[in-house]
Amino acid sequence: MLYDNELMSCSQGMYNNKRSNVSGMDLYYGPENKMPVPCDTCDLMEQCAERIMECSAFKSWTTKGEYDSQKIGKLLKKAS
């Protein structure tokens, strides 16, 4: 009886002694938000949610964690 030892070995699971390449990586979950969500104080929050739109302040908040309060509700665009 012939068998291929490499095909029969398990590459994942509890019998694997190989280290994962992912376990040593730092995962980036986005910015640590310095300010609250700009939508909480905006009058257009429900309209944006229905039409799936976002303003300049929300885009800045999701990438940098902060925003200019004068840009809340300004430059509305369809979310991508």
PDB file of N, CA and C in Angstrom:
ATOM      1  N   MET A   1       0.854  -1.165   0.000  1.00  0.00           N
ATOM      2  CA  MET A   1       0.000   0.000   0.000  1.00  0.00           C
ATOM      3  C   MET A   1       0.901   1.231   0.000  1.00  0.00           C
ATOM      4  N   LEU A   2       0.650   2.146  -0.936  1.00  0.00           N
ATOM      5  CA  LEU A   2       1.408   3.384  -1.045  1.00  0.00           C
ATOM      6  C   LEU A   2       0.523   4.554  -0.620  1.00  0.00           C
ATOM      7  N   TYR A   3       1.119   5.481   0.090  1.00  0.00           N
ATOM      8  CA  TYR A   3       0.383   6.692   0.447  1.00  0.00           C
ATOM      9  C   TYR A   3       1.356   7.863   0.489  1.00  0.00           C
ATOM     10  N   ASP A   4       0.799   9.036   0.293  1.00  0.00           N
ATOM     11  CA  ASP A   4       1.599  10.261   0.284  1.00  0.00           C
ATOM     12  C   ASP A   4       1.525  10.878   1.680  1.00  0.00           C
ATOM     13  N   ASN A   5       2.613  10.871   2.376  1.00  0.00           N
ATOM     14  CA  ASN A   5       2.659  11.367   3.751  1.00  0.00           C
ATOM     15  C   ASN A   5       2.357  12.864   3.826  1.00  0.00           C
ATOM     16  N   GLU A   6       2.758  13.637   2.825  1.00  0.00           N
ATOM     17  CA  GLU A   6       2.526  15.076   2.851  1.00  0.00           C
ATOM     18  C   GLU A   6       1.052  15.416   2.704  1.00  0.00           C
ATOM     19  N   LEU A   7       0.336  14.654   1.912  1.00  0.00           N
ATOM     20  CA  LEU A   7      -1.089  14.914   1.753  1.00  0.00           C
ATOM     21  C   LEU A   7      -1.874  14.538   3.002  1.00  0.00           C
ATOM     22  N   MET A   8      -1.380  13.590   3.742  1.00  0.00           N
ATOM     23  CA  MET A   8      -2.101  13.131   4.924  1.00  0.00           C
ATOM     24  C   MET A   8      -1.837  14.003   6.145  1.00  0.00           C
ATOM     25  N   SER A   9      -0.820  14.833   6.106  1.00  0.00           N
ATOM     26  CA  SER A   9      -0.543  15.674   7.267  1.00  0.00           C
ATOM     27  C   SER A   9      -1.555  16.810   7.338  1.00  0.00           C
ATOM     28  N   CYS A  10      -1.889  17.189   8.510  1.00  0.00           N
ATOM     29  CA  CYS A  10      -2.880  18.235   8.744  1.00  0.00           C
ATOM     30  C   CYS A  10      -2.159  19.578   8.840  1.00  0.00           C
ATOM     31  N   SER A  11      -2.608  20.573   8.074  1.00  0.00           N
ATOM     32  CA  SER A  11      -1.931  21.867   8.097  1.00  0.00           C
ATOM     33  C   SER A  11      -2.587  22.852   9.043  1.00  0.00           C
ATOM     34  N   GLN A  12      -3.778  22.551   9.541  1.00  0.00           N
ATOM     35  CA  GLN A  12      -4.445  23.417  10.502  1.00  0.00           C
ATOM     36  C   GLN A  12      -5.134  22.538  11.534  1.00  0.00           C
ATOM     37  N   GLY A  13      -5.417  23.123  12.670  1.00  0.00           N
ATOM     38  CA  GLY A  13      -6.146  22.391  13.687  1.00  0.00           C
ATOM     39  C   GLY A  13      -5.299  22.125  14.912  1.00  0.00           C
ATOM     40  N   MET A  14      -5.800  21.303  15.802  1.00  0.00           N
ATOM     41  CA  MET A  14      -5.128  21.095  17.076  1.00  0.00           C
ATOM     42  C   MET A  14      -3.890  20.210  16.971  1.00  0.00           C
ATOM     43  N   TYR A  15      -3.709  19.486  15.879  1.00  0.00           N
ATOM     44  CA  TYR A  15      -2.530  18.638  15.723  1.00  0.00           C
ATOM     45  C   TYR A  15      -1.409  19.330  14.953  1.00  0.00           C
ATOM     46  N   ASN A  16      -1.571  20.604  14.709  1.00  0.00           N
ATOM     47  CA  ASN A  16      -0.592  21.348  13.940  1.00  0.00           C
ATOM     48  C   ASN A  16       0.375  22.048  14.899  1.00  0.00           C
ATOM     49  N   ASN A  17       1.649  21.890  14.689  1.00  0.00           N
ATOM     50  CA  ASN A  17       2.623  22.573  15.521  1.00  0.00           C
ATOM     51  C   ASN A  17       3.267  23.750  14.798  1.00  0.00           C
ATOM     52  N   LYS A  18       2.776  24.067  13.600  1.00  0.00           N
ATOM     53  CA  LYS A  18       3.292  25.207  12.854  1.00  0.00           C
ATOM     54  C   LYS A  18       2.676  26.497  13.389  1.00  0.00           C
ATOM     55  N   ARG A  19       3.458  27.561  13.424  1.00  0.00           N
ATOM     56  CA  ARG A  19       2.952  28.848  13.880  1.00  0.00           C
ATOM     57  C   ARG A  19       2.257  29.558  12.730  1.00  0.00           C
ATOM     58  N   SER A  20       1.223  30.254  13.041  1.00  0.00           N
ATOM     59  CA  SER A  20       0.464  30.995  12.039  1.00  0.00           C
ATOM     60  C   SER A  20       1.190  32.289  11.688  1.00  0.00           C
ATOM     61  N   ASN A  21       1.116  32.680  10.424  1.00  0.00           N
ATOM     62  CA  ASN A  21       1.681  33.955  10.005  1.00  0.00           C
ATOM     63  C   ASN A  21       0.836  35.126  10.494  1.00  0.00           C
ATOM     64  N   VAL A  22      -0.438  34.894  10.718  1.00  0.00           N
ATOM     65  CA  VAL A  22      -1.352  35.953  11.113  1.00  0.00           C
ATOM     66  C   VAL A  22      -1.219  36.280  12.597  1.00  0.00           C
ATOM     67  N   SER A  23      -0.848  35.328  13.414  1.00  0.00           N
ATOM     68  CA  SER A  23      -0.845  35.549  14.859  1.00  0.00           C
ATOM     69  C   SER A  23       0.136  36.625  15.294  1.00  0.00           C
ATOM     70  N   GLY A  24       1.193  36.850  14.549  1.00  0.00           N
ATOM     71  CA  GLY A  24       2.154  37.866  14.922  1.00  0.00           C
ATOM     72  C   GLY A  24       1.872  39.231  14.337  1.00  0.00           C
ATOM     73  N   MET A  25       0.842  39.333  13.495  1.00  0.00           N
ATOM     74  CA  MET A  25       0.539  40.607  12.850  1.00  0.00           C
ATOM     75  C   MET A  25      -0.282  41.502  13.762  1.00  0.00           C
ATOM     76  N   ASP A  26      -0.035  42.801  13.693  1.00  0.00           N
ATOM     77  CA  ASP A  26      -0.867  43.766  14.392  1.00  0.00           C
ATOM     78  C   ASP A  26      -2.062  44.088  13.512  1.00  0.00           C
ATOM     79  N   LEU A  27      -3.251  43.943  14.045  1.00  0.00           N
ATOM     80  CA  LEU A  27      -4.454  44.219  13.281  1.00  0.00           C
ATOM     81  C   LEU A  27      -4.891  45.652  13.535  1.00  0.00           C
ATOM     82  N   TYR A  28      -5.241  46.363  12.486  1.00  0.00           N
ATOM     83  CA  TYR A  28      -5.679  47.753  12.580  1.00  0.00           C
ATOM     84  C   TYR A  28      -7.196  47.798  12.506  1.00  0.00           C
ATOM     85  N   TYR A  29      -7.839  48.226  13.571  1.00  0.00           N
ATOM     86  CA  TYR A  29      -9.296  48.265  13.632  1.00  0.00           C
ATOM     87  C   TYR A  29      -9.855  49.660  13.381  1.00  0.00           C
ATOM     88  N   GLY A  30      -9.046  50.573  12.885  1.00  0.00           N
ATOM     89  CA  GLY A  30      -9.490  51.934  12.629  1.00  0.00           C
ATOM     90  C   GLY A  30      -8.971  52.877  13.692  1.00  0.00           C
ATOM     91  N   PRO A  31      -9.286  54.149  13.556  1.00  0.00           N
ATOM     92  CA  PRO A  31      -8.748  55.139  14.489  1.00  0.00           C
ATOM     93  C   PRO A  31      -9.410  55.054  15.858  1.00  0.00           C
ATOM     94  N   GLU A  32      -8.703  55.507  16.847  1.00  0.00           N
ATOM     95  CA  GLU A  32      -9.302  55.641  18.169  1.00  0.00           C
ATOM     96  C   GLU A  32     -10.018  56.983  18.156  1.00  0.00           C
ATOM     97  N   ASN A  33     -11.330  56.947  18.219  1.00  0.00           N
ATOM     98  CA  ASN A  33     -12.121  58.158  18.032  1.00  0.00           C
ATOM     99  C   ASN A  33     -11.950  59.116  19.196  1.00  0.00           C
ATOM    100  N   LYS A  34     -11.547  60.341  18.848  1.00  0.00           N
ATOM    101  CA  LYS A  34     -11.314  61.377  19.843  1.00  0.00           C
ATOM    102  C   LYS A  34     -12.577  62.175  20.115  1.00  0.00           C
ATOM    103  N   MET A  35     -13.539  62.064  19.202  1.00  0.00           N
ATOM    104  CA  MET A  35     -14.785  62.820  19.312  1.00  0.00           C
ATOM    105  C   MET A  35     -15.971  61.868  19.147  1.00  0.00           C
ATOM    106  N   PRO A  36     -17.156  62.245  19.643  1.00  0.00           N
ATOM    107  CA  PRO A  36     -18.344  61.392  19.448  1.00  0.00           C
ATOM    108  C   PRO A  36     -18.791  61.395  17.987  1.00  0.00           C
ATOM    109  N   VAL A  37     -19.679  60.490  17.644  1.00  0.00           N
ATOM    110  CA  VAL A  37     -20.182  60.368  16.275  1.00  0.00           C
ATOM    111  C   VAL A  37     -20.854  61.683  15.871  1.00  0.00           C
ATOM    112  N   PRO A  38     -20.489  62.249  14.727  1.00  0.00           N
ATOM    113  CA  PRO A  38     -21.092  63.524  14.326  1.00  0.00           C
ATOM    114  C   PRO A  38     -22.583  63.415  14.015  1.00  0.00           C
ATOM    115  N   CYS A  39     -23.058  62.241  13.705  1.00  0.00           N
ATOM    116  CA  CYS A  39     -24.466  62.046  13.350  1.00  0.00           C
ATOM    117  C   CYS A  39     -25.404  62.223  14.546  1.00  0.00           C
ATOM    118  N   ASP A  40     -24.895  62.056  15.759  1.00  0.00           N
ATOM    119  CA  ASP A  40     -25.753  62.136  16.943  1.00  0.00           C
ATOM    120  C   ASP A  40     -26.414  63.498  17.106  1.00  0.00           C
ATOM    121  N   THR A  41     -25.742  64.550  16.676  1.00  0.00           N
ATOM    122  CA  THR A  41     -26.284  65.903  16.843  1.00  0.00           C
ATOM    123  C   THR A  41     -26.820  66.484  15.538  1.00  0.00           C
ATOM    124  N   CYS A  42     -26.808  65.724  14.461  1.00  0.00           N
ATOM    125  CA  CYS A  42     -27.193  66.223  13.133  1.00  0.00           C
ATOM    126  C   CYS A  42     -28.688  66.023  12.872  1.00  0.00           C
ATOM    127  N   ASP A  43     -29.304  67.039  12.245  1.00  0.00           N
ATOM    128  CA  ASP A  43     -30.723  66.955  11.889  1.00  0.00           C
ATOM    129  C   ASP A  43     -30.964  66.028  10.696  1.00  0.00           C
ATOM    130  N   LEU A  44     -29.946  65.774   9.914  1.00  0.00           N
ATOM    131  CA  LEU A  44     -30.074  64.961   8.703  1.00  0.00           C
ATOM    132  C   LEU A  44     -29.763  63.482   8.922  1.00  0.00           C
ATOM    133  N   MET A  45     -29.620  63.066  10.170  1.00  0.00           N
ATOM    134  CA  MET A  45     -29.207  61.690  10.465  1.00  0.00           C
ATOM    135  C   MET A  45     -30.145  60.650   9.840  1.00  0.00           C
ATOM    136  N   GLU A  46     -31.444  60.805  10.000  1.00  0.00           N
ATOM    137  CA  GLU A  46     -32.397  59.830   9.467  1.00  0.00           C
ATOM    138  C   GLU A  46     -32.401  59.843   7.938  1.00  0.00           C
ATOM    139  N   GLN A  47     -32.301  61.027   7.346  1.00  0.00           N
ATOM    140  CA  GLN A  47     -32.265  61.140   5.888  1.00  0.00           C
ATOM    141  C   GLN A  47     -31.028  60.438   5.326  1.00  0.00           C
ATOM    142  N   CYS A  48     -29.883  60.619   5.964  1.00  0.00           N
ATOM    143  CA  CYS A  48     -28.642  59.973   5.507  1.00  0.00           C
ATOM    144  C   CYS A  48     -28.730  58.454   5.642  1.00  0.00           C
ATOM    145  N   ALA A  49     -29.329  57.992   6.722  1.00  0.00           N
ATOM    146  CA  ALA A  49     -29.457  56.552   6.939  1.00  0.00           C
ATOM    147  C   ALA A  49     -30.371  55.919   5.890  1.00  0.00           C
ATOM    148  N   GLU A  50     -31.456  56.598   5.543  1.00  0.00           N
ATOM    149  CA  GLU A  50     -32.386  56.073   4.544  1.00  0.00           C
ATOM    150  C   GLU A  50     -31.764  56.044   3.151  1.00  0.00           C
ATOM    151  N   ARG A  51     -31.042  57.092   2.808  1.00  0.00           N
ATOM    152  CA  ARG A  51     -30.473  57.218   1.462  1.00  0.00           C
ATOM    153  C   ARG A  51     -29.024  56.715   1.369  1.00  0.00           C
ATOM    154  N   ILE A  52     -28.498  56.225   2.464  1.00  0.00           N
ATOM    155  CA  ILE A  52     -27.118  55.727   2.559  1.00  0.00           C
ATOM    156  C   ILE A  52     -26.129  56.797   2.069  1.00  0.00           C
ATOM    157  N   MET A  53     -26.136  57.920   2.774  1.00  0.00           N
ATOM    158  CA  MET A  53     -25.261  59.033   2.439  1.00  0.00           C
ATOM    159  C   MET A  53     -24.367  59.344   3.625  1.00  0.00           C
ATOM    160  N   GLU A  54     -23.297  60.073   3.371  1.00  0.00           N
ATOM    161  CA  GLU A  54     -22.397  60.498   4.446  1.00  0.00           C
ATOM    162  C   GLU A  54     -21.885  61.898   4.148  1.00  0.00           C
ATOM    163  N   CYS A  55     -21.654  62.649   5.208  1.00  0.00           N
ATOM    164  CA  CYS A  55     -21.178  64.021   5.060  1.00  0.00           C
ATOM    165  C   CYS A  55     -19.664  64.085   5.266  1.00  0.00           C
ATOM    166  N   SER A  56     -19.129  65.255   5.063  1.00  0.00           N
ATOM    167  CA  SER A  56     -17.689  65.461   5.191  1.00  0.00           C
ATOM    168  C   SER A  56     -17.206  65.171   6.617  1.00  0.00           C
ATOM    169  N   ALA A  57     -17.993  65.570   7.614  1.00  0.00           N
ATOM    170  CA  ALA A  57     -17.603  65.342   9.012  1.00  0.00           C
ATOM    171  C   ALA A  57     -17.549  63.844   9.332  1.00  0.00           C
ATOM    172  N   PHE A  58     -18.514  63.079   8.824  1.00  0.00           N
ATOM    173  CA  PHE A  58     -18.529  61.636   9.092  1.00  0.00           C
ATOM    174  C   PHE A  58     -17.341  60.944   8.437  1.00  0.00           C
ATOM    175  N   LYS A  59     -17.014  61.315   7.199  1.00  0.00           N
ATOM    176  CA  LYS A  59     -15.849  60.730   6.528  1.00  0.00           C
ATOM    177  C   LYS A  59     -14.572  61.009   7.307  1.00  0.00           C
ATOM    178  N   SER A  60     -14.425  62.237   7.763  1.00  0.00           N
ATOM    179  CA  SER A  60     -13.234  62.607   8.535  1.00  0.00           C
ATOM    180  C   SER A  60     -13.195  61.838   9.861  1.00  0.00           C
ATOM    181  N   TRP A  61     -14.352  61.680  10.505  1.00  0.00           N
ATOM    182  CA  TRP A  61     -14.415  60.978  11.789  1.00  0.00           C
ATOM    183  C   TRP A  61     -14.041  59.500  11.636  1.00  0.00           C
ATOM    184  N   THR A  62     -14.466  58.869  10.529  1.00  0.00           N
ATOM    185  CA  THR A  62     -14.151  57.452  10.344  1.00  0.00           C
ATOM    186  C   THR A  62     -12.688  57.210  10.009  1.00  0.00           C
ATOM    187  N   THR A  63     -12.006  58.188   9.408  1.00  0.00           N
ATOM    188  CA  THR A  63     -10.602  57.983   9.047  1.00  0.00           C
ATOM    189  C   THR A  63      -9.632  58.525  10.088  1.00  0.00           C
ATOM    190  N   LYS A  64      -9.959  59.669  10.690  1.00  0.00           N
ATOM    191  CA  LYS A  64      -9.026  60.321  11.617  1.00  0.00           C
ATOM    192  C   LYS A  64      -9.458  60.254  13.078  1.00  0.00           C
ATOM    193  N   GLY A  65     -10.741  60.028  13.314  1.00  0.00           N
ATOM    194  CA  GLY A  65     -11.250  59.991  14.679  1.00  0.00           C
ATOM    195  C   GLY A  65     -11.701  61.340  15.189  1.00  0.00           C
ATOM    196  N   GLU A  66     -11.594  62.360  14.355  1.00  0.00           N
ATOM    197  CA  GLU A  66     -12.044  63.697  14.725  1.00  0.00           C
ATOM    198  C   GLU A  66     -12.570  64.411  13.484  1.00  0.00           C
ATOM    199  N   TYR A  67     -13.258  65.530  13.689  1.00  0.00           N
ATOM    200  CA  TYR A  67     -13.871  66.249  12.575  1.00  0.00           C
ATOM    201  C   TYR A  67     -14.053  67.712  12.944  1.00  0.00           C
ATOM    202  N   ASP A  68     -14.308  68.532  11.940  1.00  0.00           N
ATOM    203  CA  ASP A  68     -14.617  69.943  12.131  1.00  0.00           C
ATOM    204  C   ASP A  68     -16.126  70.056  12.322  1.00  0.00           C
ATOM    205  N   SER A  69     -16.569  70.620  13.423  1.00  0.00           N
ATOM    206  CA  SER A  69     -18.007  70.665  13.726  1.00  0.00           C
ATOM    207  C   SER A  69     -18.788  71.503  12.709  1.00  0.00           C
ATOM    208  N   GLN A  70     -18.132  72.364  11.970  1.00  0.00           N
ATOM    209  CA  GLN A  70     -18.819  73.161  10.949  1.00  0.00           C
ATOM    210  C   GLN A  70     -19.145  72.334   9.707  1.00  0.00           C
ATOM    211  N   LYS A  71     -18.541  71.170   9.555  1.00  0.00           N
ATOM    212  CA  LYS A  71     -18.766  70.331   8.378  1.00  0.00           C
ATOM    213  C   LYS A  71     -19.844  69.273   8.583  1.00  0.00           C
ATOM    214  N   ILE A  72     -20.501  69.285   9.743  1.00  0.00           N
ATOM    215  CA  ILE A  72     -21.581  68.321   9.988  1.00  0.00           C
ATOM    216  C   ILE A  72     -22.744  68.642   9.056  1.00  0.00           C
ATOM    217  N   GLY A  73     -23.170  67.662   8.265  1.00  0.00           N
ATOM    218  CA  GLY A  73     -24.277  67.830   7.335  1.00  0.00           C
ATOM    219  C   GLY A  73     -23.889  68.511   6.031  1.00  0.00           C
ATOM    220  N   LYS A  74     -22.624  68.811   5.833  1.00  0.00           N
ATOM    221  CA  LYS A  74     -22.162  69.486   4.611  1.00  0.00           C
ATOM    222  C   LYS A  74     -21.560  68.481   3.639  1.00  0.00           C
ATOM    223  N   LEU A  75     -21.607  68.813   2.382  1.00  0.00           N
ATOM    224  CA  LEU A  75     -21.017  67.992   1.299  1.00  0.00           C
ATOM    225  C   LEU A  75     -21.523  66.544   1.350  1.00  0.00           C
ATOM    226  N   LEU A  76     -22.828  66.388   1.374  1.00  0.00           N
ATOM    227  CA  LEU A  76     -23.433  65.040   1.417  1.00  0.00           C
ATOM    228  C   LEU A  76     -23.173  64.314   0.097  1.00  0.00           C
ATOM    229  N   LYS A  77     -22.719  63.084   0.214  1.00  0.00           N
ATOM    230  CA  LYS A  77     -22.466  62.236  -0.960  1.00  0.00           C
ATOM    231  C   LYS A  77     -22.953  60.831  -0.661  1.00  0.00           C
ATOM    232  N   LYS A  78     -23.243  60.103  -1.709  1.00  0.00           N
ATOM    233  CA  LYS A  78     -23.632  58.701  -1.582  1.00  0.00           C
ATOM    234  C   LYS A  78     -22.453  57.915  -1.013  1.00  0.00           C
ATOM    235  N   ALA A  79     -22.701  57.100  -0.010  1.00  0.00           N
ATOM    236  CA  ALA A  79     -21.629  56.307   0.621  1.00  0.00           C
ATOM    237  C   ALA A  79     -21.130  55.264  -0.363  1.00  0.00           C
ATOM    238  N   SER A  80     -19.835  55.054  -0.363  1.00  0.00           N
ATOM    239  CA  SER A  80     -19.247  54.072  -1.283  1.00  0.00           C
ATOM    240  C   SER A  80     -19.001  52.757  -0.621  1.00  0.00           C
TER     241      SER A  80
END
